[in-house]
PDB file of C-alpha atoms in Angstrom:
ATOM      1  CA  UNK A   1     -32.987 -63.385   2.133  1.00  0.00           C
ATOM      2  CA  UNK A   2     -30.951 -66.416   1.181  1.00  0.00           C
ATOM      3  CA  UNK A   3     -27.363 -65.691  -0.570  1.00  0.00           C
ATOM      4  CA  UNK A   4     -25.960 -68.578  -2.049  1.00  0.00           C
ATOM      5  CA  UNK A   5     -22.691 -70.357  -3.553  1.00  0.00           C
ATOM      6  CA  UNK A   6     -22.623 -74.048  -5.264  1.00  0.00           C
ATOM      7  CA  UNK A   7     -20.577 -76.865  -3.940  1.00  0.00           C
ATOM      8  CA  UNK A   8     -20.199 -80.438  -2.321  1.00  0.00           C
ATOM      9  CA  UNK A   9     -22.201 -84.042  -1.684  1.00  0.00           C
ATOM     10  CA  UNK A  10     -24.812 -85.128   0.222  1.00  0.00           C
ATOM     11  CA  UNK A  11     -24.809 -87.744   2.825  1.00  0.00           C
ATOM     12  CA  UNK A  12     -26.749 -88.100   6.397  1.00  0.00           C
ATOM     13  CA  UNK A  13     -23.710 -89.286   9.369  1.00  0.00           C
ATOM     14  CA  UNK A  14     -23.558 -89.315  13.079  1.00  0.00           C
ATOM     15  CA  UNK A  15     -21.674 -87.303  15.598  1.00  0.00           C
ATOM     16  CA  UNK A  16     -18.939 -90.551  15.600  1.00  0.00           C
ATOM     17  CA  UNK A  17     -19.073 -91.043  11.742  1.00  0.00           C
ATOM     18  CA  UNK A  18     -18.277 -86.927  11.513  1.00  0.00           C
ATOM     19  CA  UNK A  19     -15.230 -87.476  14.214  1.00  0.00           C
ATOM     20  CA  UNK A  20     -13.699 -90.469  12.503  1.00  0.00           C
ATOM     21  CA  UNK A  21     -13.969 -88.935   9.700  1.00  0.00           C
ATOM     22  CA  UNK A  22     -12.182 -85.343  10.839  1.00  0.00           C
ATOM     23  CA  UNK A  23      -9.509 -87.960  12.841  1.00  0.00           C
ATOM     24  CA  UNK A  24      -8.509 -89.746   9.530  1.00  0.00           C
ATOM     25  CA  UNK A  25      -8.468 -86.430   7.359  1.00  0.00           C
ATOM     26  CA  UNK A  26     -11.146 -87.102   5.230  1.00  0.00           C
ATOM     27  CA  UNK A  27     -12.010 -83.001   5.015  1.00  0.00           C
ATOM     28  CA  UNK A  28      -8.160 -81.589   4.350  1.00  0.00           C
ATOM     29  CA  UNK A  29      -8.918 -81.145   0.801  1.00  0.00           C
ATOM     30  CA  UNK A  30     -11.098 -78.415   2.266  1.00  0.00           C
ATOM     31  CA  UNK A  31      -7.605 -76.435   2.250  1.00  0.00           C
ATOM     32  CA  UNK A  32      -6.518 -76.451  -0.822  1.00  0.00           C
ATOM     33  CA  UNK A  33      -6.620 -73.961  -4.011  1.00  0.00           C
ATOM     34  CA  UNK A  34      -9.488 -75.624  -5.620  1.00  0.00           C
ATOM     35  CA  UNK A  35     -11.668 -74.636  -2.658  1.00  0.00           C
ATOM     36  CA  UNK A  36     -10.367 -71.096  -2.716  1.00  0.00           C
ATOM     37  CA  UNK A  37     -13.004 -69.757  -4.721  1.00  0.00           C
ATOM     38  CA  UNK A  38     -16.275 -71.408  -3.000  1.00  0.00           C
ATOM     39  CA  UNK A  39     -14.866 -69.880   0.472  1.00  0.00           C
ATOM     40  CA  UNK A  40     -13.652 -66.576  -1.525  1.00  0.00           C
ATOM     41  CA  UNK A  41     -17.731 -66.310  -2.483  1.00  0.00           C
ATOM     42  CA  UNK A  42     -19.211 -66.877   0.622  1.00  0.00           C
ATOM     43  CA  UNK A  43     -16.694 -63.565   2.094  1.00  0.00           C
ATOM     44  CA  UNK A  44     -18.351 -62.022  -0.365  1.00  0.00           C
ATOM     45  CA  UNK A  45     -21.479 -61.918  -0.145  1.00  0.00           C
ATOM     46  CA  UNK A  46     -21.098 -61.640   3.613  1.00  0.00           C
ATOM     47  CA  UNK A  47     -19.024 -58.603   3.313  1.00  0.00           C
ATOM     48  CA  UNK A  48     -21.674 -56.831   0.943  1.00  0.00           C
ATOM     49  CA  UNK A  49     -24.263 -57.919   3.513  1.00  0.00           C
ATOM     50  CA  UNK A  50     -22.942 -56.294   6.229  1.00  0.00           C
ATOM     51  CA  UNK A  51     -20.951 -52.914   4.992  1.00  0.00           C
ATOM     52  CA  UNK A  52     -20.501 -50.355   7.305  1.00  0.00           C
ATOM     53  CA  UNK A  53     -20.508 -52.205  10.749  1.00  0.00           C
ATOM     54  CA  UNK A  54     -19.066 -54.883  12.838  1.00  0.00           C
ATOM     55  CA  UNK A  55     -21.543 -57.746  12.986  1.00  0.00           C
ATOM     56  CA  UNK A  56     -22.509 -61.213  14.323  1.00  0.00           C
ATOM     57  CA  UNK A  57     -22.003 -64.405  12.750  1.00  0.00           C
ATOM     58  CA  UNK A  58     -23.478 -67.110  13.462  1.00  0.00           C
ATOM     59  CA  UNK A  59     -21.473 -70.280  11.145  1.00  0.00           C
ATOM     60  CA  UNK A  60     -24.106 -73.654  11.222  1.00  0.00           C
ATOM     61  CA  UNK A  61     -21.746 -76.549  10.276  1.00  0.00           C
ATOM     62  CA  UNK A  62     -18.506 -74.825  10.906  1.00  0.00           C
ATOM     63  CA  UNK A  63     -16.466 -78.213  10.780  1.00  0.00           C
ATOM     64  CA  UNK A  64     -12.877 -77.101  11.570  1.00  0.00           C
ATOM     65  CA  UNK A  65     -13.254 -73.533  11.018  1.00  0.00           C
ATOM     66  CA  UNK A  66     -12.004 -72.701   7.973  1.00  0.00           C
ATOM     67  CA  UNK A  67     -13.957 -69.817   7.122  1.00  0.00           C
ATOM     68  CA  UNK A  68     -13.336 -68.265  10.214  1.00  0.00           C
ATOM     69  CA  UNK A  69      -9.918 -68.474   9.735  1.00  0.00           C
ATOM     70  CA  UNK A  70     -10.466 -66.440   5.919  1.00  0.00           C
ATOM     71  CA  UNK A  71     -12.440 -63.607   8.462  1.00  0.00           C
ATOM     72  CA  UNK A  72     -10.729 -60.768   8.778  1.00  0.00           C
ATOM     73  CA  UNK A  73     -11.095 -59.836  12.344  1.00  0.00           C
ATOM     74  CA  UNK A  74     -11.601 -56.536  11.380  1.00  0.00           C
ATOM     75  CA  UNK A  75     -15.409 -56.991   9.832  1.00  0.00           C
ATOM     76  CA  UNK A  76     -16.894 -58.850  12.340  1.00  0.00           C
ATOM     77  CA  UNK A  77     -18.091 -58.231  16.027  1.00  0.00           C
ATOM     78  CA  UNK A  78     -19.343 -61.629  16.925  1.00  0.00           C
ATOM     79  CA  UNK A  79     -18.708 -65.108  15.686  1.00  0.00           C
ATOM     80  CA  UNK A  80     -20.018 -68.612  16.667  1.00  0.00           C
ATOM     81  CA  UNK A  81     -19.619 -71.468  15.391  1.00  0.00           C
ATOM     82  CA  UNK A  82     -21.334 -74.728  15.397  1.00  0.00           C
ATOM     83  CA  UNK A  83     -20.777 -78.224  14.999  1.00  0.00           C
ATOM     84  CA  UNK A  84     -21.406 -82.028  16.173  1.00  0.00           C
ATOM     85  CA  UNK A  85     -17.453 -83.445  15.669  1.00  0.00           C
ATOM     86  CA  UNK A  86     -15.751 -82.888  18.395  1.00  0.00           C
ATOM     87  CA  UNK A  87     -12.952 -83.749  16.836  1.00  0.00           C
ATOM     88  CA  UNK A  88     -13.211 -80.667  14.799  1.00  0.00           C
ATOM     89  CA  UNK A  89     -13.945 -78.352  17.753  1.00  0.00           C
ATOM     90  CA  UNK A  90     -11.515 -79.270  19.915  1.00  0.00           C
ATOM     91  CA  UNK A  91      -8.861 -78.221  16.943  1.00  0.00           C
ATOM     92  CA  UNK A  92     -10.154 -74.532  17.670  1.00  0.00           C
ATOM     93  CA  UNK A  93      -9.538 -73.733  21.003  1.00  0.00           C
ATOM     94  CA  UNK A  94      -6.794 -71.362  20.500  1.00  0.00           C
ATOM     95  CA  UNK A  95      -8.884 -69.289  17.996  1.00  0.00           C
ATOM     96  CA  UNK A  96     -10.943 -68.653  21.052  1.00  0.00           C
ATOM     97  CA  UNK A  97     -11.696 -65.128  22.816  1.00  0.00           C
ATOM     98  CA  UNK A  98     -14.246 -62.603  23.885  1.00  0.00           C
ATOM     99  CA  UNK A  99     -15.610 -62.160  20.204  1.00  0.00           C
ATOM    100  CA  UNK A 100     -15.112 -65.681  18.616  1.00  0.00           C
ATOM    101  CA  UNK A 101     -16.732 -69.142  20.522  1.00  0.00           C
ATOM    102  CA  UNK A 102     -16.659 -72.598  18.593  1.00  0.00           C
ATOM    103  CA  UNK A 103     -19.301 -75.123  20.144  1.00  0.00           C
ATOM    104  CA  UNK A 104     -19.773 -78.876  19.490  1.00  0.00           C
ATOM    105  CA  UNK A 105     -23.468 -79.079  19.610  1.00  0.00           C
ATOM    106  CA  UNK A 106     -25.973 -81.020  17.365  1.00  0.00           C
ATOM    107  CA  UNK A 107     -27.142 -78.123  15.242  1.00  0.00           C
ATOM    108  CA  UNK A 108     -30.971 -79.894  14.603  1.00  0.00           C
ATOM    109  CA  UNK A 109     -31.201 -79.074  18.272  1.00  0.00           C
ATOM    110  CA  UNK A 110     -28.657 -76.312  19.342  1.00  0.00           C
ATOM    111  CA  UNK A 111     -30.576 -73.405  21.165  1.00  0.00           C
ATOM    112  CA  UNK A 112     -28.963 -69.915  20.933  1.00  0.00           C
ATOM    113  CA  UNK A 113     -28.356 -68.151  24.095  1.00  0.00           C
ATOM    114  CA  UNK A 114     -30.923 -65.702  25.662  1.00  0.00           C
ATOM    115  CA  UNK A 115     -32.189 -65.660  21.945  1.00  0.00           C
ATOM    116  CA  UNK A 116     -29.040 -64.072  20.571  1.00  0.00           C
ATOM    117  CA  UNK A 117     -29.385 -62.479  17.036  1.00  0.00           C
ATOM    118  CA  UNK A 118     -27.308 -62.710  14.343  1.00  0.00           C
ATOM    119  CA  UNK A 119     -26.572 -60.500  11.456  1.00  0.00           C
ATOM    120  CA  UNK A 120     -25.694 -63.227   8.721  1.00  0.00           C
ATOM    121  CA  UNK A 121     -26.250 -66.939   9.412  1.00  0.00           C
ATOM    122  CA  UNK A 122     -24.460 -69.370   7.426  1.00  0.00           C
ATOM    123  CA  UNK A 123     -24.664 -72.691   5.930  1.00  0.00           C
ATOM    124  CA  UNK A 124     -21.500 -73.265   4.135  1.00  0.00           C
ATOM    125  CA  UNK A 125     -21.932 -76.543   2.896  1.00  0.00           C
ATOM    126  CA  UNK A 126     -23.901 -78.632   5.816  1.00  0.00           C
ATOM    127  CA  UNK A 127     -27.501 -77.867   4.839  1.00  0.00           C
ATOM    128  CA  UNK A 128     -27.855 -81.300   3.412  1.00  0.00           C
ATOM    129  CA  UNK A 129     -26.737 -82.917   5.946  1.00  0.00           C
ATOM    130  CA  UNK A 130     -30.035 -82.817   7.493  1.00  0.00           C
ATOM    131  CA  UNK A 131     -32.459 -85.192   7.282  1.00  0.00           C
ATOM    132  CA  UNK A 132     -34.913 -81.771   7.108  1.00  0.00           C
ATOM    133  CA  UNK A 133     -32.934 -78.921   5.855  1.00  0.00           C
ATOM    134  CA  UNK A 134     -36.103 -76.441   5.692  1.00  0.00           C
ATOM    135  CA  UNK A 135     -36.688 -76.872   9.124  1.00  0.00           C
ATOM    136  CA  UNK A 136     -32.988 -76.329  10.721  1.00  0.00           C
ATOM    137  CA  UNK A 137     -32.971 -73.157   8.298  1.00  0.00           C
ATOM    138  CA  UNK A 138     -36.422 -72.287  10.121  1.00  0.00           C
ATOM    139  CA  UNK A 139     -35.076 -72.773  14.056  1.00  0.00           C
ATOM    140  CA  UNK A 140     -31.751 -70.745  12.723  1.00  0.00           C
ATOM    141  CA  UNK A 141     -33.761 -67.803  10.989  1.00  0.00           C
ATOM    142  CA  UNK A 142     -35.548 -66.761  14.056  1.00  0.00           C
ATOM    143  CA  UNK A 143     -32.060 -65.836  15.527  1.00  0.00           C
ATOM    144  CA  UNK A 144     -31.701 -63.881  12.330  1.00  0.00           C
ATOM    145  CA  UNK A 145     -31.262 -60.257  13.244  1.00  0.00           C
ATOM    146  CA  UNK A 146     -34.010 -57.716  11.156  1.00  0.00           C
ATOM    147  CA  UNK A 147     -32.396 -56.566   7.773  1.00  0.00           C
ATOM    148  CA  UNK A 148     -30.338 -59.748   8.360  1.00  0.00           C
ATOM    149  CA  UNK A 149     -29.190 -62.494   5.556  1.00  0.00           C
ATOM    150  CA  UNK A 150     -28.785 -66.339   5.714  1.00  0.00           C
ATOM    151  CA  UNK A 151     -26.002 -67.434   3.088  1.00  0.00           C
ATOM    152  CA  UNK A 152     -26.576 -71.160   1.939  1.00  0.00           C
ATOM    153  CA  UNK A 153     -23.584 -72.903  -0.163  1.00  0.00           C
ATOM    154  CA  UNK A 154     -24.290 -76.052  -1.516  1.00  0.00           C
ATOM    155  CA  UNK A 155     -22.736 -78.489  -4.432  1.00  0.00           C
ATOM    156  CA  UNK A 156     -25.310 -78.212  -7.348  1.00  0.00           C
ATOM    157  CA  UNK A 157     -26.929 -81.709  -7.893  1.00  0.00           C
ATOM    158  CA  UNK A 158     -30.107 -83.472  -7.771  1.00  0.00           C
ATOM    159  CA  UNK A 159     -30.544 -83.277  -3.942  1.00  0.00           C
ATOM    160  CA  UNK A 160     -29.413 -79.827  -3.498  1.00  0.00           C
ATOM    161  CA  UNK A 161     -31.883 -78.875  -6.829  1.00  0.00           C
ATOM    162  CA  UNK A 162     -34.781 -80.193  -4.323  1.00  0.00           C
ATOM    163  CA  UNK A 163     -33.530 -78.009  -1.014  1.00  0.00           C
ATOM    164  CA  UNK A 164     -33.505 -74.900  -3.316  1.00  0.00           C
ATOM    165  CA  UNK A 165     -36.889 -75.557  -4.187  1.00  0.00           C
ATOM    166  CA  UNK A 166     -38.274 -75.727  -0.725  1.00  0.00           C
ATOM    167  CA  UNK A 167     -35.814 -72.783   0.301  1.00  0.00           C
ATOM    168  CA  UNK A 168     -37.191 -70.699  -2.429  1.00  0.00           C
ATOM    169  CA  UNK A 169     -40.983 -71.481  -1.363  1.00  0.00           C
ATOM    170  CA  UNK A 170     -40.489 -69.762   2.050  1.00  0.00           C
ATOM    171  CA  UNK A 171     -37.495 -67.456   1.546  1.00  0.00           C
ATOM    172  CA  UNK A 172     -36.183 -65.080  -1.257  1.00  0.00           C
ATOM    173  CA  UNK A 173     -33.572 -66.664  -2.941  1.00  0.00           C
ATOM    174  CA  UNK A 174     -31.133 -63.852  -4.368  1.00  0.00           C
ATOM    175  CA  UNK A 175     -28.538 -65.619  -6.368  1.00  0.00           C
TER     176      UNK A 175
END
């Protein structure tokens, strides 16, 4: 199923647009209080999805890793993350080790290992980025492991009304 959470705008970039735009600070806001309670949803629902045992995350859009950094290590066995700044990736090399791996990789194209599957994927936030956000969730749900949940957290307006639709047509939608 799809979990979901409301909360940003919608523009298409490039790889270079996305790295000037980490480089110049344009996503520190993502810090403060007032995004507290999107990210505070999001652990949420990905807690009640996965009581009971360590699992895999896979993060689609993970910018500088901020919600890795709200994880507690603790409640997760696995966690990748994926996106195309560089800029942002490079910031997360420390947070690196045998459980956690950021990548920069275009995520229209990125191909999980050996066909890894993942407990919960998520899209916190970068869905609209794409120019076809039904089909990246498509590539990304066939890494979904069985009883598994993709969490989708978007900014409610016009654009993201439309991506709900077509999410809904294919997948349940649960909140």
């Amino acid at each position: 199923g799809i979990v979901t959470s409301n909360n940003r705008a919608a523009h298409l970039f490039k790889k270079e647009e996305w790295d000037r735009q980490y480089t110049h600070g344009r996503w520190d806001y993502l810090r403060t209080i007032g995004e507290a309670a999107h990210y505070g949803v999001i652990l949420s629902y990905l807690y009640t999805y996965t009581l009971g045992h360590p699992h895999r995350i896979l993060d689609v859009g993970c910018g500088e890793g901020l919600l890795h950094a709200m994880l507690d290590p603790q409640r997760y066995g696995q966690y990748v993350g994926i996106d195309v700044s560089s800029e942002a990736i490079s910031r997360l090399n420390s947070r690196m080790d045998a459980r956690t791996a950021f990548i920069c990789a275009d995520a229209r194209t990125y191909k999980v290992p050996n066909n890894e599957q993942f407990d919960t994927i998520i899209f916190n936030e970068s869905l609209y980025y794409f120019e076809d956000p039904l089909g990246v969730v498509r590539h990304y749900a066939q890494q979904l492991a069985p009883n598994g949940a993709l969490i989708v957290s978007m900014y409610a307006e016009d654009q993201t009304r439309r991506i709900w639709r077509m999410l809904d047509g294919v997948y349940r939608v649960e909140d």
